[in-house]
């Protein structure tokens, strides 16, 4: 049985912009810890972290991978996350369950958009961060500029290591705290020619640490220096309080500067025993803390779901409190279902190793759970503190999908269901206005990669059609006392129901509200729910172009009924007729989704990028230069951003990147509205 010490258990994520070297650094850390013998390479497809076929083919991470290893007496779990904005959500979800992060920063370009977004997330989650300036062996590598870019990103950098040599001549790094050189030959003394530079860098480090703590500052001012242990301790406190970001540097592929990083992970980032306090769900006003204790009820979070070739669906759990043993029963606190736990697996990339138990800080996989999904909270069978669920970002771009081969529809949707389990940011829905199935994801590449996975894993081919824009309909003025009537009283069983509805616009984003204002039994109590149901169903497909109707209040103010012929069906239909007539009388209009877009590209292309945003009906909100890159923030209608990826690539010679998320709905201009209505009419024409 494992000799457990929660204080020696660390888990952390590698985060940052795509291509800056997270996976390569993960590989180098594994070698430095002696967990793997040879350095896996992203480009050769030998990385144990990028093990999916799609990752090997494209030389990029598309799904977070977990690798648990030991280093001395420490148990570490590393989670390598994707940097590309199409796949970053996966890492954003996992991070919520973890205790620390290492953000990788390019030595050439400094902090890019992907790293800045992750730094912001870590800040908002109170997750302590180390920064590793990677690629110091490359031409034009510039540690000072990278550190400045961290300052611009509000990370308050404190430099811990400095390079020995530069670019292709990089041969090692110097640990400024302990005044030690780390080279291929191991740990040695500081080369004499660097002694002065090391002293002044150490002084700068001492000052920035002292500034975070009054006692240290007093001592530093009195004595003129601080000891090694004081520096390490001060750094640890400041990092955990989010006051400083320790910065290390080196090269992942040249395996330089990696051993000091491994030490910093175990010494500066918190262990599971020291990690930020987690508070039970619903107790924010009178916080009930969930301790990282071995004893007591289980509290765990599902940080990821992964389909394994042999084991089936694996739920990857982060144990926050208590001990989880193999072959036990737990409670899914999110759904209320009991779940039988079989074997527990420690993950090493694609490989797994069975273990008898898991303790706080561990990240562990369990196969074939019934109703457990990413984000859920688990407790002991008899209950216990319920951790808040992990927030899952929702996909922003939708494609219409259909099976390539006729008759394969069922197989397609069943297989897609499995992929949806693995990736909760994907969504499959049906557009009522067109009857099409829509697959939504974080971006074009996300959806296209899902389709490729579907082919590889289940052998089904899917056709993707131009993304659909989820328009909405709403009203712009009040319509009072609109009659909805169903009267069929000749021959057979009669149907009779009349309701009078008043429709009023509500502010954007407030959805649909139904209020029953019937007095005196004009519509019998028992039939009012039928009226509400009729309204709710009718609002799913509005009368303009078949899109859902939102942001209005529907008041049922009066009605008529018949003692024999009135029934639920009659009132449901009457209400839907009334609703449609009411919407048409209240000057309906079309709303279109507007996206918040962040575009980064070379500074000399910024004019083109901004001109292009305007031509897409977008509004530029800010531009900000960091080094040679400019970041443009804008709001652009989704309809104009559907195939932006290829436009940006050709505009910037492949050097542009963008990220977008849904911002709000806005009234579409008349020409857009007319086009959408005409398309909807053509569609209905086809169908009939
Ligand atoms: N010269 C040099 N190349 C590096 C270094 N680190 C990584 N690379 C190369 O940079 C490329 C991208 O590295 P990855 O490790 O895949 O980067 P990543 O951050 O994991 O990228 P995503 O998975 O797309 O988010 C690969 O071709 C690496 O070989 C380094 O320190 N020096
Ligand atoms: Mg990667």
JSON list of N, CA and C and ligand atoms in Angstrom, two decimals, residues 18-19 21-24 42 49-50 55 59-62 80-83, ligand 2:
[
{"chain": "A", "resi": 18, "resn": "UNK", "atom": "N", "xyz": [-0.73, 28.01, -27.58]},
{"chain": "A", "resi": 18, "resn": "UNK", "atom": "CA", "xyz": [-0.39, 26.87, -28.41]},
{"chain": "A", "resi": 18, "resn": "UNK", "atom": "C", "xyz": [1.01, 27.01, -29.03]},
{"chain": "A", "resi": 19, "resn": "UNK", "atom": "N", "xyz": [1.77, 25.91, -28.98]},
{"chain": "A", "resi": 19, "resn": "UNK", "atom": "CA", "xyz": [3.06, 25.88, -29.66]},
{"chain": "A", "resi": 19, "resn": "UNK", "atom": "C", "xyz": [4.22, 26.46, -28.86]},
{"chain": "A", "resi": 21, "resn": "UNK", "atom": "N", "xyz": [5.43, 25.21, -26.14]},
{"chain": "A", "resi": 21, "resn": "UNK", "atom": "CA", "xyz": [6.26, 24.15, -25.57]},
{"chain": "A", "resi": 21, "resn": "UNK", "atom": "C", "xyz": [5.77, 23.48, -24.30]},
{"chain": "A", "resi": 22, "resn": "UNK", "atom": "N", "xyz": [4.45, 23.49, -24.04]},
{"chain": "A", "resi": 22, "resn": "UNK", "atom": "CA", "xyz": [3.93, 22.85, -22.82]},
{"chain": "A", "resi": 22, "resn": "UNK", "atom": "C", "xyz": [4.20, 21.34, -22.83]},
{"chain": "A", "resi": 23, "resn": "UNK", "atom": "N", "xyz": [3.83, 20.69, -23.93]},
{"chain": "A", "resi": 23, "resn": "UNK", "atom": "CA", "xyz": [3.99, 19.24, -23.98]},
{"chain": "A", "resi": 23, "resn": "UNK", "atom": "C", "xyz": [5.47, 18.87, -23.93]},
{"chain": "A", "resi": 24, "resn": "UNK", "atom": "N", "xyz": [6.29, 19.63, -24.66]},
{"chain": "A", "resi": 24, "resn": "UNK", "atom": "CA", "xyz": [7.73, 19.34, -24.65]},
{"chain": "A", "resi": 24, "resn": "UNK", "atom": "C", "xyz": [8.28, 19.52, -23.24]},
{"chain": "A", "resi": 42, "resn": "UNK", "atom": "N", "xyz": [7.29, 15.87, -29.61]},
{"chain": "A", "resi": 42, "resn": "UNK", "atom": "CA", "xyz": [6.01, 16.19, -30.23]},
{"chain": "A", "resi": 42, "resn": "UNK", "atom": "C", "xyz": [6.11, 15.98, -31.74]},
{"chain": "A", "resi": 49, "resn": "UNK", "atom": "N", "xyz": [2.59, 12.27, -23.77]},
{"chain": "A", "resi": 49, "resn": "UNK", "atom": "CA", "xyz": [1.48, 13.15, -23.38]},
{"chain": "A", "resi": 49, "resn": "UNK", "atom": "C", "xyz": [0.54, 13.41, -24.56]},
{"chain": "A", "resi": 50, "resn": "UNK", "atom": "N", "xyz": [1.11, 13.56, -25.76]},
{"chain": "A", "resi": 50, "resn": "UNK", "atom": "CA", "xyz": [0.28, 13.71, -26.97]},
{"chain": "A", "resi": 50, "resn": "UNK", "atom": "C", "xyz": [0.08, 12.32, -27.58]},
{"chain": "A", "resi": 55, "resn": "UNK", "atom": "N", "xyz": [-3.36, 13.98, -32.34]},
{"chain": "A", "resi": 55, "resn": "UNK", "atom": "CA", "xyz": [-2.28, 14.80, -31.78]},
{"chain": "A", "resi": 55, "resn": "UNK", "atom": "C", "xyz": [-0.95, 14.47, -32.46]},
{"chain": "A", "resi": 59, "resn": "UNK", "atom": "N", "xyz": [0.78, 17.32, -34.50]},
{"chain": "A", "resi": 59, "resn": "UNK", "atom": "CA", "xyz": [1.84, 17.83, -33.61]},
{"chain": "A", "resi": 59, "resn": "UNK", "atom": "C", "xyz": [1.32, 18.91, -32.67]},
{"chain": "A", "resi": 60, "resn": "UNK", "atom": "N", "xyz": [0.14, 18.68, -32.14]},
{"chain": "A", "resi": 60, "resn": "UNK", "atom": "CA", "xyz": [-0.43, 19.63, -31.19]},
{"chain": "A", "resi": 60, "resn": "UNK", "atom": "C", "xyz": [-1.33, 18.88, -30.22]},
{"chain": "A", "resi": 61, "resn": "UNK", "atom": "N", "xyz": [-1.54, 19.44, -29.04]},
{"chain": "A", "resi": 61, "resn": "UNK", "atom": "CA", "xyz": [-2.39, 18.79, -28.04]},
{"chain": "A", "resi": 61, "resn": "UNK", "atom": "C", "xyz": [-3.84, 19.17, -28.28]},
{"chain": "A", "resi": 62, "resn": "UNK", "atom": "N", "xyz": [-4.74, 18.20, -28.33]},
{"chain": "A", "resi": 62, "resn": "UNK", "atom": "CA", "xyz": [-6.15, 18.55, -28.48]},
{"chain": "A", "resi": 62, "resn": "UNK", "atom": "C", "xyz": [-6.95, 18.17, -27.24]},
{"chain": "A", "resi": 80, "resn": "UNK", "atom": "N", "xyz": [-1.08, 18.04, -18.82]},
{"chain": "A", "resi": 80, "resn": "UNK", "atom": "CA", "xyz": [-0.68, 18.85, -19.98]},
{"chain": "A", "resi": 80, "resn": "UNK", "atom": "C", "xyz": [-1.94, 19.29, -20.70]},
{"chain": "A", "resi": 81, "resn": "UNK", "atom": "N", "xyz": [-2.15, 20.59, -20.83]},
{"chain": "A", "resi": 81, "resn": "UNK", "atom": "CA", "xyz": [-3.41, 21.08, -21.42]},
{"chain": "A", "resi": 81, "resn": "UNK", "atom": "C", "xyz": [-3.17, 21.63, -22.83]},
{"chain": "A", "resi": 82, "resn": "UNK", "atom": "N", "xyz": [-4.23, 21.65, -23.66]},
{"chain": "A", "resi": 82, "resn": "UNK", "atom": "CA", "xyz": [-4.09, 22.20, -25.01]},
{"chain": "A", "resi": 82, "resn": "UNK", "atom": "C", "xyz": [-4.02, 23.73, -24.97]},
{"chain": "A", "resi": 83, "resn": "UNK", "atom": "N", "xyz": [-3.28, 24.32, -25.88]},
{"chain": "A", "resi": 83, "resn": "UNK", "atom": "CA", "xyz": [-3.16, 25.78, -25.94]},
{"chain": "A", "resi": 83, "resn": "UNK", "atom": "C", "xyz": [-4.10, 26.40, -26.95]},
{"chain": "B", "resi": 2, "resn": "LIG", "atom": "MG1", "xyz": [0.85, 20.43, -26.29]}
]
